[in-house]
Coordinates of C-alpha atoms in Angstrom, one line a residue:
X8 CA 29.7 16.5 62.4
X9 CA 30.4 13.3 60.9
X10 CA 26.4 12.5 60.8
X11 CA 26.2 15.8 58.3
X12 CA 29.6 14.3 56.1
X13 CA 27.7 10.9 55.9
X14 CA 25.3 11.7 53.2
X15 CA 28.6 13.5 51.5
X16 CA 30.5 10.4 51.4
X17 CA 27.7 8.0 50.4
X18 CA 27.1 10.6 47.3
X19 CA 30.7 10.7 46.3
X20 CA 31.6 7.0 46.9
X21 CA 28.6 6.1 44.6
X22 CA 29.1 8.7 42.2
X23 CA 33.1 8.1 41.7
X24 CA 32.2 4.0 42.0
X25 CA 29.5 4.0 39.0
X26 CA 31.9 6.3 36.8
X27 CA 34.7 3.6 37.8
X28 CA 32.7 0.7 36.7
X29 CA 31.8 2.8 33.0
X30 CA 28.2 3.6 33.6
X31 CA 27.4 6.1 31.4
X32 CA 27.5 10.0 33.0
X33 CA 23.9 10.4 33.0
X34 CA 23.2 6.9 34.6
X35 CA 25.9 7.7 37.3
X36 CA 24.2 11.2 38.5
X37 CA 20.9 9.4 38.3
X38 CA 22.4 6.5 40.6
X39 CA 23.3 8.5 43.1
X40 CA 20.7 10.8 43.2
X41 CA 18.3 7.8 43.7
X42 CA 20.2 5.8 46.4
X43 CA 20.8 9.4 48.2
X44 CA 17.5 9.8 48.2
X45 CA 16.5 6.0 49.4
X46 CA 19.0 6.3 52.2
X47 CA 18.5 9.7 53.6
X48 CA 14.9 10.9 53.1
X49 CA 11.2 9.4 53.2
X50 CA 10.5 11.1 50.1
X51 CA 9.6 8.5 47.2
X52 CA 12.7 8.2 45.1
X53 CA 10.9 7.8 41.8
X54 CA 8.1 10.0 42.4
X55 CA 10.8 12.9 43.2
X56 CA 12.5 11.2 39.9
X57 CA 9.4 11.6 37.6
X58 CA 8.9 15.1 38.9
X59 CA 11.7 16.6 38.9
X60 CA 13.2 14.6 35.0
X61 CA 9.5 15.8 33.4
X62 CA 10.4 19.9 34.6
X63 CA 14.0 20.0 33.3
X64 CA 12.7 17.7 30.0
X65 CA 9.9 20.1 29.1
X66 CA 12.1 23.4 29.4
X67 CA 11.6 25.2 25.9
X68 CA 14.9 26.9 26.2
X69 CA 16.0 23.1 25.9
X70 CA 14.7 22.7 22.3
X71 CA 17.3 24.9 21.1
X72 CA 19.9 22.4 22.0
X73 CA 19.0 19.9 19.0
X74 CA 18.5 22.6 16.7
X75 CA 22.2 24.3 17.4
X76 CA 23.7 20.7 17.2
X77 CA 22.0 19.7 14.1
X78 CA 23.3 22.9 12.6
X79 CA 26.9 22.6 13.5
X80 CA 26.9 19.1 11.9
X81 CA 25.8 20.3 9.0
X82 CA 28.3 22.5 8.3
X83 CA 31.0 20.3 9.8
X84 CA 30.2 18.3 6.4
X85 CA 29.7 21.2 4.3
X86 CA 32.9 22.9 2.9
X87 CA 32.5 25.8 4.6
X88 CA 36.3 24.6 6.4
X89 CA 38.0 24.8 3.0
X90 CA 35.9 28.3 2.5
X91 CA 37.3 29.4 6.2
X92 CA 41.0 28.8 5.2
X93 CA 40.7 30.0 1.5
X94 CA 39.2 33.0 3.0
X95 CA 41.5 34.3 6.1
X96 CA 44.6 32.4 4.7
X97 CA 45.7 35.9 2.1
X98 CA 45.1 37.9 5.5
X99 CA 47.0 36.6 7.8
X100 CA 50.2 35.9 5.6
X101 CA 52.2 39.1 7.0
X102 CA 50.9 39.0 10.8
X103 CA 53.9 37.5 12.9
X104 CA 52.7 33.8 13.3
X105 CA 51.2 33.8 10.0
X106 CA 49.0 31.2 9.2
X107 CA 48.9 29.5 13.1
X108 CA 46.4 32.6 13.3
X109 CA 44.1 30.6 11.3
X110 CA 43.6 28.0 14.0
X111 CA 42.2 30.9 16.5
X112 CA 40.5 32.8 13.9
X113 CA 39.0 29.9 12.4
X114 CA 38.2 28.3 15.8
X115 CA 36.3 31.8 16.8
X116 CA 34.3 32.0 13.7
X117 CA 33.3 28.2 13.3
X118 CA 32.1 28.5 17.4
X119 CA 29.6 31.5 16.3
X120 CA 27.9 28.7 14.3
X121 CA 28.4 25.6 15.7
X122 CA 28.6 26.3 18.9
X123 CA 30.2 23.2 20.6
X124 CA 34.1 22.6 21.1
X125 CA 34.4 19.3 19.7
X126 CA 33.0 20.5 16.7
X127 CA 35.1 22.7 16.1
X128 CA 37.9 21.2 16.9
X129 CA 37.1 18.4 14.5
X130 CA 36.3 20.8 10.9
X131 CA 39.1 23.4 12.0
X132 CA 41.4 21.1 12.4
X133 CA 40.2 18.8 9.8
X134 CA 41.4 21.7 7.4
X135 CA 44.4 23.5 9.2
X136 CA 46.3 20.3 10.5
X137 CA 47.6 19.2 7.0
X138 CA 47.8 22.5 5.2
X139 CA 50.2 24.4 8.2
X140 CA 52.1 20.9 8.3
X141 CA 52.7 21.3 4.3
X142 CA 54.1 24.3 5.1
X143 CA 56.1 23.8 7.9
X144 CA 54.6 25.2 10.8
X145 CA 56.2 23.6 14.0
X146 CA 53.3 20.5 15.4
X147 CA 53.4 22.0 18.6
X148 CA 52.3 25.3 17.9
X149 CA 50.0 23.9 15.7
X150 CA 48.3 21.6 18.2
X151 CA 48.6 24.1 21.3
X152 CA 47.0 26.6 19.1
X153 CA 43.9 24.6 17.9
X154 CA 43.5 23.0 21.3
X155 CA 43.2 26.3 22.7
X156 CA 41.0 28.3 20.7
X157 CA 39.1 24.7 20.1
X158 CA 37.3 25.7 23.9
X159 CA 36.0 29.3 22.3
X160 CA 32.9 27.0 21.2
X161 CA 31.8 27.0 25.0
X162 CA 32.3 30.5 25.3
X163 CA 30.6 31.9 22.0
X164 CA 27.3 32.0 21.6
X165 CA 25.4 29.8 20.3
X166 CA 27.5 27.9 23.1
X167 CA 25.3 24.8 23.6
X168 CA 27.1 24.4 27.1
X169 CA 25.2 27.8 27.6
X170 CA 21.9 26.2 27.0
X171 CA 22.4 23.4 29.1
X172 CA 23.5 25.8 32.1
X173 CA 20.7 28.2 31.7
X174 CA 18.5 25.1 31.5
X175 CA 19.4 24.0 34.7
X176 CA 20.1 26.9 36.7
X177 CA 17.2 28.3 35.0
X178 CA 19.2 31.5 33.4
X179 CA 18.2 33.2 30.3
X180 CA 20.0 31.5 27.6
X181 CA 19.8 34.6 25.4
X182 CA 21.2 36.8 28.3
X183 CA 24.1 34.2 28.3
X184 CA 24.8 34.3 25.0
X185 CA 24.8 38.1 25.0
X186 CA 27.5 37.9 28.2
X187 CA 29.5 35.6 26.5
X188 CA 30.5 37.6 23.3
X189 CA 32.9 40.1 25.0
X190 CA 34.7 37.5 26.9
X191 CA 35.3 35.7 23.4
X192 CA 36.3 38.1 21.4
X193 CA 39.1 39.0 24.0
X194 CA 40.1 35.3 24.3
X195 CA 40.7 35.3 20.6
X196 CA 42.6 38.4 21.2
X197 CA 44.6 37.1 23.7
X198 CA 45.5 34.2 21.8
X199 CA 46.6 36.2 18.5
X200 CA 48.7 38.1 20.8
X201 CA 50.7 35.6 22.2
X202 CA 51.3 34.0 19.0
X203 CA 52.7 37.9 17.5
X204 CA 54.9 37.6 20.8
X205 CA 56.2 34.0 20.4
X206 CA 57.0 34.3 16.9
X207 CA 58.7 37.7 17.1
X208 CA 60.6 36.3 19.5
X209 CA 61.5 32.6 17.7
X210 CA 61.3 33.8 14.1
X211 CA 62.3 30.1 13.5
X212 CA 58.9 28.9 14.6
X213 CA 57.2 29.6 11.5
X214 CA 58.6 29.5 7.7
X215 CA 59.4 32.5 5.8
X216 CA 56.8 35.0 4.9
X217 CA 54.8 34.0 1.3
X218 CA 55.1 36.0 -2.0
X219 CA 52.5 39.5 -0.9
X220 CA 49.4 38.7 -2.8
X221 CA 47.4 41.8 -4.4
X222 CA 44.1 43.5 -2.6
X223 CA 42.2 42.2 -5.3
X224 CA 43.3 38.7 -5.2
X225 CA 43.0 38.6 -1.5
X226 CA 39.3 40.4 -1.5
X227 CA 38.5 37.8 -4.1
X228 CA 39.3 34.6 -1.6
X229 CA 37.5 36.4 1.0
X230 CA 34.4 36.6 -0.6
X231 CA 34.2 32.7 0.2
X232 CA 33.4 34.1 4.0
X233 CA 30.2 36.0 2.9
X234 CA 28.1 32.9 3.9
X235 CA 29.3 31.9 7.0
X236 CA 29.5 35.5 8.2
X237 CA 25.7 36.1 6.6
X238 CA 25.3 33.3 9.2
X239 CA 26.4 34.5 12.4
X240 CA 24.6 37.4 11.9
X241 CA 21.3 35.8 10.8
X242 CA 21.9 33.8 14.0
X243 CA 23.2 35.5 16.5
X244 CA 22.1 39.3 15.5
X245 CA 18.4 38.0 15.3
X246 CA 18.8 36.8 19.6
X247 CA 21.1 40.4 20.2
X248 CA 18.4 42.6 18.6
X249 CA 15.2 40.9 20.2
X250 CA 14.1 39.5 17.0
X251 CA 14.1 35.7 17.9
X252 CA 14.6 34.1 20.9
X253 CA 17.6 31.3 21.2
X254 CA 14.9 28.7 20.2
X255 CA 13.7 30.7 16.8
X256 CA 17.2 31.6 16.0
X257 CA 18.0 28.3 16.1
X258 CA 15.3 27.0 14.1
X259 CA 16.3 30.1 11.6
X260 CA 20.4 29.2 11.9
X261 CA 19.2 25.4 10.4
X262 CA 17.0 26.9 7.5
X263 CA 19.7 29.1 6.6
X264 CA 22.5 26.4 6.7
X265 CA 20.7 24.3 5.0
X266 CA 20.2 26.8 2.0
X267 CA 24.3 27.4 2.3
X268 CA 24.9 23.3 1.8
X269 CA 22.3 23.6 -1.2
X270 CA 23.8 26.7 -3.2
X271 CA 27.5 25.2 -2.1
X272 CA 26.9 22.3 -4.1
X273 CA 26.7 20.0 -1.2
X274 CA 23.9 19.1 -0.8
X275 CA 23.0 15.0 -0.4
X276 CA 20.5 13.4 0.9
X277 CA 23.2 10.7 2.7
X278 CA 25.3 13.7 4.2
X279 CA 21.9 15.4 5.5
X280 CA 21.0 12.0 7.0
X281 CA 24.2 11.6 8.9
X282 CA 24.2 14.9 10.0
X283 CA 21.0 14.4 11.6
X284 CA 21.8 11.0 13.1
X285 CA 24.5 12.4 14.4
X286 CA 22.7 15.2 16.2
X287 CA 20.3 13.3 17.3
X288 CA 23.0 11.0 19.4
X289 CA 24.8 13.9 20.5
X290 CA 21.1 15.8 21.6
X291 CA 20.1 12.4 23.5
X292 CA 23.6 12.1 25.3
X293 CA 23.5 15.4 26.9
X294 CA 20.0 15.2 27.3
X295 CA 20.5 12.3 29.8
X296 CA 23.0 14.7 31.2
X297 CA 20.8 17.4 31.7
X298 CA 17.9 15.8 33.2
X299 CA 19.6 13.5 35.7
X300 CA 22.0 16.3 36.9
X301 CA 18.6 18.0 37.7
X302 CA 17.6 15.1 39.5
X303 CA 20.4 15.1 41.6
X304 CA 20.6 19.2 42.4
X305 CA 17.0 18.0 43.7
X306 CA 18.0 14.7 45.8
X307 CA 20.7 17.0 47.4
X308 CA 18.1 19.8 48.4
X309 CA 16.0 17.0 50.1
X310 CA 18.8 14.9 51.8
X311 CA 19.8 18.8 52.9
X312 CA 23.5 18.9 51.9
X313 CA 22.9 22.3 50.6
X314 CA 22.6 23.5 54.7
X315 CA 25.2 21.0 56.0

């Protein structure tokens, strides 16, 4: 018995002693994966290394990964989170809660085009955070709210933590996405709910109901939404109806994103850059991620911890 917990405890006491010492994720997994496999087998280390790093690397489902991520940058320097509060902001105003909705709503909405938490995160909150403190929403619903409905971009597709997984479990990405959805939407609903609840029971949690603001007006403000929603369908509606796979939709979701920074009035060459730059770290860091955690799923099958 301990013989079989040997190779467990060599793993772990590498794993946890690399992430100690600030190696980077991906260098940790490939650590241990590599001295697992120098320890415990007679199978060449760097020719199982090579091997198994070239598969996962050359996945096409993994292509969409850059794409999604370049995408959700560019809209994270777009204005499209001034356009997401202009336009649910008139709707939410008699909803008990009132404008804390905006976090989840805005949270959903901005995941079914960017499709990673962080991002999401950082544009919704970028543009709820001062305008709910202007009006005196309590901090802490505002935090717990956006931190909360902040996850939805792992959950809604594109969800790029749903490429990785099918990636390396070697899922389809666009039967992922499609599961995901449902789950989503009821998370959102959830959320709303207990917001409605909370406030109808501390009425002092948010400020007093706004002036009512005609249909017209609010249908007017809303019409700031038409892109971003033309988006998620372009996006997401191509992969649901069989048009495009995840990789084509992506490729699609960029062109069109693009073309809504242009006609926003947006559009420079500097931002474009960045956005790019910044995918491109992003795309290499969880690349690293993906293919060294394949690595190590592999060094475990041969050491035989999978049996033991």
């Amino acid at each position: 018995m301990i013989h079989e917990l040997a190779p467990v405890a060599v793993f772990l006491f590498v794993l946890f002693l690399l992430l100690g010492s600030g190696v980077w994720i991906g260098l940790a997994l490939l650590g241990v994966a590599f001295v697992g496999m120098e320890l415990f087998t007679t199978r060449p280390a760097g020719d199982a290394m090579m091997t198994t790093i070239w598969r996962s690397a050359s996945s096409w489902s993994l292509t969409a990964l850059p794409l999604f991520i370049w995408m959700g940058e560019i809209l994270t320097r777009s204005r499209m989170s001034e356009d997401l509060f202009t336009g649910l902001a008139p709707w939410m105003r008699r909803i008990p809660g009132r404008l804390i909705h905006i976090n989840i709503l805005g949270s959903g909405i901005f995941a079914a085009v960017a499709g990673s938490s962080a991002a999401t995160c950082a544009t919704v909150g970028r543009m709820s955070i001062p305008e709910l403190r202007r009006r005196g929403y309590d901090d802490k619903l505002i935090f717990g709210t956006l931190a909360a409905s902040s996850t939805l971009g792992l959950l809604i597709p594109p969800s790029i933590i749903m490429i990785v997984y099918g990636v390396a479990t070697e899922q389809s990405v666009a039967r992922l996405f499609i599961a995901g959805i449902l789950p989503g939407l009821m998370l959102i609903a959830l959320f709303m709910g207990y917001i409605v609840v909370r406030a109808l029971l501390n009425p002092g949690l948010v400020p007093a109901a706004e002036p009512r603001m005609p249909l017209r007006e609010k249908l007017r403000q809303s019409r700031r939404l038409l892109p971003v929603f033309a988006l998620i369908v372009c996006v997401v509606g191509a992969i649901y109806g069989g048009l495009a796979s995840p990789t084509d939709a992506a490729a699609v979701g960029v062109g069109f994103s693009l073309l809504i920074v242009y006609l926003s009035g947006d559009w420079e060459w500097k931002v474009i850059k960045a956005g790019l730059i910044s995918a491109s770290y992003t795309t290499c860091m969880i690349g690293l991620i993906v293919v060294t955690a394949n690595f190590l799923t592999a060094a475990m099958g041969f050491v035989g911890l999978p049996r033991n």
